[in-house]
PDB file of C-alpha atoms in Angstrom:
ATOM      1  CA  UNK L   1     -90.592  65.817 -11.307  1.00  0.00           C
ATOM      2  CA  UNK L   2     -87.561  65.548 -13.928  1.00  0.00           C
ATOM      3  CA  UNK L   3     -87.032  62.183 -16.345  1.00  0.00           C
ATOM      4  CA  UNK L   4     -85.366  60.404 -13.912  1.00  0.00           C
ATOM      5  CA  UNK L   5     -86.581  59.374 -10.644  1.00  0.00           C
ATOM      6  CA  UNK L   6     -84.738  59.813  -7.113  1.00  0.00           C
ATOM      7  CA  UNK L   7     -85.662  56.491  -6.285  1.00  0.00           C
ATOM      8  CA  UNK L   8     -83.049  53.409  -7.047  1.00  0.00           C
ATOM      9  CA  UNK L   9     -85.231  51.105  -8.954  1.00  0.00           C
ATOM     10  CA  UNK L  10     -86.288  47.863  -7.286  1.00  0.00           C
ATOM     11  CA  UNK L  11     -84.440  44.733  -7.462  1.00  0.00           C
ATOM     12  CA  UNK L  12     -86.253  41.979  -9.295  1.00  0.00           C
ATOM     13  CA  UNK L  13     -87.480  38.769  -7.026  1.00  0.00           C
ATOM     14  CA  UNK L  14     -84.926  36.548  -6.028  1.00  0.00           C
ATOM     15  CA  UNK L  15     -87.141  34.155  -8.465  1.00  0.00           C
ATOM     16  CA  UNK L  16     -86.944  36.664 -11.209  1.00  0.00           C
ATOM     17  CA  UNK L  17     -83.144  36.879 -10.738  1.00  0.00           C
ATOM     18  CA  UNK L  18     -82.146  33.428 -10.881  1.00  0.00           C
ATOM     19  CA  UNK L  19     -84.199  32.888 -13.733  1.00  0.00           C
ATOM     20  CA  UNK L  20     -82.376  35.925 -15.833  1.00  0.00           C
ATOM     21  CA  UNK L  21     -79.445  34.703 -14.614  1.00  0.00           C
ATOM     22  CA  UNK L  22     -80.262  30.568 -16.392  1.00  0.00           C
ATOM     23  CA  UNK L  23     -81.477  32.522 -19.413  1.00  0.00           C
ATOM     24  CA  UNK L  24     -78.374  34.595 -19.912  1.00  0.00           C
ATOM     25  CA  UNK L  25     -75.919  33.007 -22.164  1.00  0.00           C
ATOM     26  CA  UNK L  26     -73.247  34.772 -20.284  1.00  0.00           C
ATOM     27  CA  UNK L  27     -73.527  33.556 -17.100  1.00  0.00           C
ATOM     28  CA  UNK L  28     -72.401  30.478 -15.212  1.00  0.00           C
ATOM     29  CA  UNK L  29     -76.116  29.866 -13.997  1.00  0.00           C
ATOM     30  CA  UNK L  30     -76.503  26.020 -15.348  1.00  0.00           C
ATOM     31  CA  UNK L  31     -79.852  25.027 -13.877  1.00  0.00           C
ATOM     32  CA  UNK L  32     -82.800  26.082 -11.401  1.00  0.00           C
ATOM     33  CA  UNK L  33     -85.195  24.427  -9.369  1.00  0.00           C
ATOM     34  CA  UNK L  34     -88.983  25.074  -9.633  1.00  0.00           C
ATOM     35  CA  UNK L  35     -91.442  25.217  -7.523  1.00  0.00           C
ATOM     36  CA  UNK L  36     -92.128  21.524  -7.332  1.00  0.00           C
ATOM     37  CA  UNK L  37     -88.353  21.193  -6.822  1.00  0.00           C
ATOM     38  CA  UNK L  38     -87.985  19.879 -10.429  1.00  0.00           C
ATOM     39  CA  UNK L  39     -84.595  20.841 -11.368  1.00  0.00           C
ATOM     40  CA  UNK L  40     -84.171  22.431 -14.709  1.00  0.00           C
ATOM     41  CA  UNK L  41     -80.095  21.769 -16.383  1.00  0.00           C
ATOM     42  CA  UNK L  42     -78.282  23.226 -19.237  1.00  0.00           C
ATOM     43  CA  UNK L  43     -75.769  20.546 -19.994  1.00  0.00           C
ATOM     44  CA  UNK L  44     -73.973  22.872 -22.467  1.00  0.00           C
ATOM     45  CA  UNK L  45     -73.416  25.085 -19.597  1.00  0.00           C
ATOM     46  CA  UNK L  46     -72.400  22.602 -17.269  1.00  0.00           C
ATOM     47  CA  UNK L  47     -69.531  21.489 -19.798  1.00  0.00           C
ATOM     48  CA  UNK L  48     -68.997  25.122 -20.254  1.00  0.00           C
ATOM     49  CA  UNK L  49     -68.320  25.623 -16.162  1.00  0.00           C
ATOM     50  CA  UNK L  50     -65.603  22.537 -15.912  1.00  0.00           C
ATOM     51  CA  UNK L  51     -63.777  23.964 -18.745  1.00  0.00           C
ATOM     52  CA  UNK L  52     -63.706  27.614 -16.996  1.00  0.00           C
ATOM     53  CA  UNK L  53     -62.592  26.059 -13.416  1.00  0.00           C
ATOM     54  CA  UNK L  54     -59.895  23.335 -15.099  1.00  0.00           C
ATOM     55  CA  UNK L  55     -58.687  25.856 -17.367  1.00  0.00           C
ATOM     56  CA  UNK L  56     -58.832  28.128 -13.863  1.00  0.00           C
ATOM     57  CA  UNK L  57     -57.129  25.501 -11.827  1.00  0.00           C
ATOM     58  CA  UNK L  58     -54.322  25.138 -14.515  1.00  0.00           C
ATOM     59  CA  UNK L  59     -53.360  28.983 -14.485  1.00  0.00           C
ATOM     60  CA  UNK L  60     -53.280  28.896 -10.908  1.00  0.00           C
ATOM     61  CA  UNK L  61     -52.863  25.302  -9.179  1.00  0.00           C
ATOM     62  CA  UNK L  62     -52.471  26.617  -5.764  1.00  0.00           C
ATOM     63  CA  UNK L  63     -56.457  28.327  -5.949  1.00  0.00           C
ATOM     64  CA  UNK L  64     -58.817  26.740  -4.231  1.00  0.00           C
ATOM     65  CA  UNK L  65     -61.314  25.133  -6.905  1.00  0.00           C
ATOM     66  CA  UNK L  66     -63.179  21.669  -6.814  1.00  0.00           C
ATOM     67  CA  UNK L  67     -65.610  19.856  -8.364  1.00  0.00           C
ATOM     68  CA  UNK L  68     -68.245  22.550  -6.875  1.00  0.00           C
ATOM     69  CA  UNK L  69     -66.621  25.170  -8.347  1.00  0.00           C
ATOM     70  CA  UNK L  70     -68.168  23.535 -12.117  1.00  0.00           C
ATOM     71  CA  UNK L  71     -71.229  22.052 -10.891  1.00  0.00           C
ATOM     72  CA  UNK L  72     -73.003  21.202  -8.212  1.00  0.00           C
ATOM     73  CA  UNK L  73     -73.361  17.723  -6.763  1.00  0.00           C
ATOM     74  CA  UNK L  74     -77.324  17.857  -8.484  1.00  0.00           C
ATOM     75  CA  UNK L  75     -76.300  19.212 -11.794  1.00  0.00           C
ATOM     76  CA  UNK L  76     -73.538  16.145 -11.559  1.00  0.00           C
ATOM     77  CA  UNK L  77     -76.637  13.804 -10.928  1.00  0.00           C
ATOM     78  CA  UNK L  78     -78.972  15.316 -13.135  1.00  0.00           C
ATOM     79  CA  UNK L  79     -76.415  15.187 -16.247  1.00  0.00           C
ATOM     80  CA  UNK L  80     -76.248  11.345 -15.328  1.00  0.00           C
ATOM     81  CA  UNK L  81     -79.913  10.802 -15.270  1.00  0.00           C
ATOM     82  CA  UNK L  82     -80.179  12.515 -18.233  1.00  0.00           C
ATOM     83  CA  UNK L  83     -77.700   9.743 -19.465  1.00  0.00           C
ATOM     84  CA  UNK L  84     -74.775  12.192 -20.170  1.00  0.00           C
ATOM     85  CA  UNK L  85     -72.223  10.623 -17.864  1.00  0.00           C
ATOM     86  CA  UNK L  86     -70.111   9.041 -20.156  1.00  0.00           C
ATOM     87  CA  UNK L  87     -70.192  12.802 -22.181  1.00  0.00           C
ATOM     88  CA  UNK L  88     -69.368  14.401 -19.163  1.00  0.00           C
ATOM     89  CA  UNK L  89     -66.256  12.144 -18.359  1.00  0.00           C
ATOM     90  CA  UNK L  90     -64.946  12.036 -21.870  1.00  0.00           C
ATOM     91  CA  UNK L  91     -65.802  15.765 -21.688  1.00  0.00           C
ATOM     92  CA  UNK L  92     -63.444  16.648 -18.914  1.00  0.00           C
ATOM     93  CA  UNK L  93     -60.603  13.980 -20.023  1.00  0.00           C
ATOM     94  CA  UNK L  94     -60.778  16.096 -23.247  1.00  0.00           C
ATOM     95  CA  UNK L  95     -60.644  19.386 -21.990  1.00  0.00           C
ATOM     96  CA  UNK L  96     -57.816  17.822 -19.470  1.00  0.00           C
ATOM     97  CA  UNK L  97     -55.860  17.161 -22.526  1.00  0.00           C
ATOM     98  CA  UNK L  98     -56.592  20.204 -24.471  1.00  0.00           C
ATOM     99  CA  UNK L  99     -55.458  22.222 -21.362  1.00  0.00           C
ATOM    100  CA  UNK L 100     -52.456  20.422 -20.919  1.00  0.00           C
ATOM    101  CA  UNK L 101     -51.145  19.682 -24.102  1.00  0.00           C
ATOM    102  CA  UNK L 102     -51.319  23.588 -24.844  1.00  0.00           C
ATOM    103  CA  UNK L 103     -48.530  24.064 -21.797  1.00  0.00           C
ATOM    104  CA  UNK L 104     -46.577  21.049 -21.584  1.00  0.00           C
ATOM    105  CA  UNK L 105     -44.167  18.634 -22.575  1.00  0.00           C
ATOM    106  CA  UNK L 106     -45.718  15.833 -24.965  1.00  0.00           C
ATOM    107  CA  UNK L 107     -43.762  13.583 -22.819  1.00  0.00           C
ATOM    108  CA  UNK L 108     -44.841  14.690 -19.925  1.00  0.00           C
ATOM    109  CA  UNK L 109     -48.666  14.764 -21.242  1.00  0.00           C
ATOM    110  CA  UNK L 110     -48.502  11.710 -22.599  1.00  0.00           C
ATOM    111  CA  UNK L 111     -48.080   9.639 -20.251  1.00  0.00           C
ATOM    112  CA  UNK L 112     -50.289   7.397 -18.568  1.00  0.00           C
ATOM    113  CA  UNK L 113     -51.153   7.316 -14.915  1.00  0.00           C
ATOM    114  CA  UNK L 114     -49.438   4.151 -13.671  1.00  0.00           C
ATOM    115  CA  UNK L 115     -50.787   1.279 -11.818  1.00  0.00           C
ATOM    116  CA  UNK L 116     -49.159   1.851  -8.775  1.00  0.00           C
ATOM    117  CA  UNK L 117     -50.905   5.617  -8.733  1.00  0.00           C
ATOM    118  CA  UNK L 118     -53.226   6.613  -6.150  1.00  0.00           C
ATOM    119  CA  UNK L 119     -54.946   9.795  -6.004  1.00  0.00           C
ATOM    120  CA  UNK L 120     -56.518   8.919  -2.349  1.00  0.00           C
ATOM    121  CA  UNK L 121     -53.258   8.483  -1.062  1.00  0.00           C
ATOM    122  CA  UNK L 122     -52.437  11.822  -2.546  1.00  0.00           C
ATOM    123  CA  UNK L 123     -55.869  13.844  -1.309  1.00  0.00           C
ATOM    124  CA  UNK L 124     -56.872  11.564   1.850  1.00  0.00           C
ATOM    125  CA  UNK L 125     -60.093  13.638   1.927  1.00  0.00           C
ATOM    126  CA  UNK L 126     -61.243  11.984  -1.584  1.00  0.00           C
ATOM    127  CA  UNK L 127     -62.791   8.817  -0.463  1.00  0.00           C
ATOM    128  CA  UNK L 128     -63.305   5.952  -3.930  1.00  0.00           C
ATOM    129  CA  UNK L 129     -63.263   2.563  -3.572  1.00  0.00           C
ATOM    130  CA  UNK L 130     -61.030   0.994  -5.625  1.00  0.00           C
ATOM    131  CA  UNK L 131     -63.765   0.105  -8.529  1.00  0.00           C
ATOM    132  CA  UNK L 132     -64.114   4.022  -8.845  1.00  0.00           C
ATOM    133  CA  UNK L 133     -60.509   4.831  -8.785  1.00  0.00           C
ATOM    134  CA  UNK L 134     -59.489   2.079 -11.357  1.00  0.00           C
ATOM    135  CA  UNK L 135     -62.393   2.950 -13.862  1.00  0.00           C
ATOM    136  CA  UNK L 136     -61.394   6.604 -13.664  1.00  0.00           C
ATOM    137  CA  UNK L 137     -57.797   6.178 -14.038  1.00  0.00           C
ATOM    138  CA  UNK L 138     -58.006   4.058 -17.122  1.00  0.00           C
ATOM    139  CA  UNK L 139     -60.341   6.709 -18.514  1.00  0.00           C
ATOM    140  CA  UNK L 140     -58.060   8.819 -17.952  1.00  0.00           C
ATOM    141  CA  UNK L 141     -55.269   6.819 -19.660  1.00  0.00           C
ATOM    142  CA  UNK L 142     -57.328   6.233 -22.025  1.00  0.00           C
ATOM    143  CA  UNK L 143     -57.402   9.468 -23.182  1.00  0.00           C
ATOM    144  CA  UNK L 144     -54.041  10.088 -22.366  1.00  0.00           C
ATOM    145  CA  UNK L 145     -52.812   7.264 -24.916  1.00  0.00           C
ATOM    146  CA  UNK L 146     -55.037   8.362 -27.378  1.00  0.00           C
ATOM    147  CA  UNK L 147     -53.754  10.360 -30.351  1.00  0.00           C
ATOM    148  CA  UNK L 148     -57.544  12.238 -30.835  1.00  0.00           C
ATOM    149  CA  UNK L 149     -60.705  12.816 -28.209  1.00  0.00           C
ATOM    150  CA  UNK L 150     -62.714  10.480 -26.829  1.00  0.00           C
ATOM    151  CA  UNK L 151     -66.420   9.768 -27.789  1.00  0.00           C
ATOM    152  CA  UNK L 152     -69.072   9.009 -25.124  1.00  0.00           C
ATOM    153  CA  UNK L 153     -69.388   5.468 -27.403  1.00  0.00           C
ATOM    154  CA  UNK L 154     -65.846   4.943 -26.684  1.00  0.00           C
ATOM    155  CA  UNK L 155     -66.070   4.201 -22.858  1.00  0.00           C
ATOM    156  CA  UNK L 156     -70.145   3.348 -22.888  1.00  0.00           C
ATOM    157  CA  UNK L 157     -69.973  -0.164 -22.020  1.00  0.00           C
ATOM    158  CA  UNK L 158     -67.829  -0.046 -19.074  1.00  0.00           C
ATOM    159  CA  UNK L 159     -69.470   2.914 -18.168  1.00  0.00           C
ATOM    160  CA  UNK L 160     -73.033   1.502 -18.464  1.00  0.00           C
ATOM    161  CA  UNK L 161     -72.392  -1.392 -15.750  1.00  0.00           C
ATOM    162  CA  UNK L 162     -71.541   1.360 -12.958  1.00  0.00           C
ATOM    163  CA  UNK L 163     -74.272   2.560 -10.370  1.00  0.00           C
ATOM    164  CA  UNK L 164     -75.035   6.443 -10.483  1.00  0.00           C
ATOM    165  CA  UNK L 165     -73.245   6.817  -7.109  1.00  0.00           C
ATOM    166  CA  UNK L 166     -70.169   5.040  -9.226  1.00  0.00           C
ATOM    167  CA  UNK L 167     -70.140   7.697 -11.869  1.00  0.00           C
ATOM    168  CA  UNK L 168     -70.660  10.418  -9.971  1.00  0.00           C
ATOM    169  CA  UNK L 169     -67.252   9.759  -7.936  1.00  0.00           C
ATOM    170  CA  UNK L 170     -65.551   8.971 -11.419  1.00  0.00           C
ATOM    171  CA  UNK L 171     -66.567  12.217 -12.647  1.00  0.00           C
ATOM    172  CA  UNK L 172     -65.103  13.537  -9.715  1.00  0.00           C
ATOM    173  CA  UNK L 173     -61.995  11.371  -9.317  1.00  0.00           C
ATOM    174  CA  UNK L 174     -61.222  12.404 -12.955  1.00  0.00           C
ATOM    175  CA  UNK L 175     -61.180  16.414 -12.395  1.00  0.00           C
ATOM    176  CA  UNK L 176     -58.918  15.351  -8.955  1.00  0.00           C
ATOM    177  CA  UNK L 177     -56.682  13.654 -11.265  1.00  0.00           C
ATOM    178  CA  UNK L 178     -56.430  16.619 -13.732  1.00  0.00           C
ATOM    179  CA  UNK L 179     -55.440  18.467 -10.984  1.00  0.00           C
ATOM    180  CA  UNK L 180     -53.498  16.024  -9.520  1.00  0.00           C
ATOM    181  CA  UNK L 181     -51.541  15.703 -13.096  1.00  0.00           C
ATOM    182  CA  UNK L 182     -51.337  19.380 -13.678  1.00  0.00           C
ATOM    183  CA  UNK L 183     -49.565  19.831 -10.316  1.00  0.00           C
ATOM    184  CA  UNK L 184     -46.686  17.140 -10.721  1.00  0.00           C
ATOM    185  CA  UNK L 185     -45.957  18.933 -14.365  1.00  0.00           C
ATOM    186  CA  UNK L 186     -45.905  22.462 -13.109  1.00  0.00           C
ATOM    187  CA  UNK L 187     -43.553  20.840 -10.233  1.00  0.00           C
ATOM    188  CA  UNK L 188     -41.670  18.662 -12.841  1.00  0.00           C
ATOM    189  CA  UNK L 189     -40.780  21.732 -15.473  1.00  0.00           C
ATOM    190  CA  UNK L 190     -41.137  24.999 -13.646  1.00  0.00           C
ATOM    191  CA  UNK L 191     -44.063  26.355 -15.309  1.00  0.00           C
ATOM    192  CA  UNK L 192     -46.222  28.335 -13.704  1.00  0.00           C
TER     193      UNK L 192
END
């Protein structure tokens, strides 16, 4: 028998997999579940996976990416029981506006999303009520209007009176409304 065996070596577990995978800083893997179906989150990975899939979205508005594509509707959850909902939203209004302002007109950029604006009307499959959809667009504006980022402290009250099912649509009307924004500049100026 030489060095090297004939034999391909064995794949690791499934378990043994996913668990390389969540302790890799390299890949997307932002949380497991145990065996008592506890579920285990990297937030900083989490953040890291909404950049990747807005920045994604950006450089190629017609691919099909959603809120699934960054995180899962648990890891969503879990970052809000954790009480890092208001750091996720100001997260992705920040990246929003990082992303954006890199490509487009300051104009266009800066610009809130009026009153009359209605992302349901625009994706009938995205169902808020009109609580969700008014708290996310005026986070969203109020990013927009704002000259540097937003801290979590900076929206925390209003966002401490919503529900968890309340955030967890704003966090997801708010990466719609990227998208949403992102489309009507590449329309507006011709950028791909």
């Amino acid at each position: 028998m030489g060095l090297f065996s004939r034999h391909q070596p064995t794949p690791p577990p499934d378990e043994d997999r996913v668990v390389s995978e969540f302790l890799d800083r390299h890949h997307h893997r932002a949380s497991i579940v145990d065996d008592d179906d506890r579920m285990i989150i990297q937030p900083g990975q989490v953040l890291e996976n909404f950049v990747l899939t807005m920045e994604r979205l950006d450089n190629d508005i017609d691919t099909p990416v959603g809120v699934a594509d960054a995180a899962s509707f648990e890891e969503v959850v879990g970052m809000i029981q954790m009480g890092m909902g208001s750091f996720l939203a100001v997260h992705l209004v920040n990246t929003a506006m990082r992303i954006m302002s890199a490509r487009y007109p300051k104009e266009l950029v800066t610009t809130p999303l009026p009153e009359q604006y209605d992302l349901r009307k625009l994706v009938p499959v995205l169902t808020f009520t009109d609580e969700q959809h008014e708290a996310a667009r005026q986070i969203f504006n109020q990013r927009t209007l704002s000259a540097t980022d937003l801290e979590a402290e900076d929206i925390d009250e209003a966002w401490s009176r919503l529900n968890e099912g309340d955030q967890v649509q704003i966090v997801t009307a708010l990466f719609f409304m990227f998208g949403n924004k992102v489309g009507a500049m590449k329309y507006r100026t011709g950028i791909k």
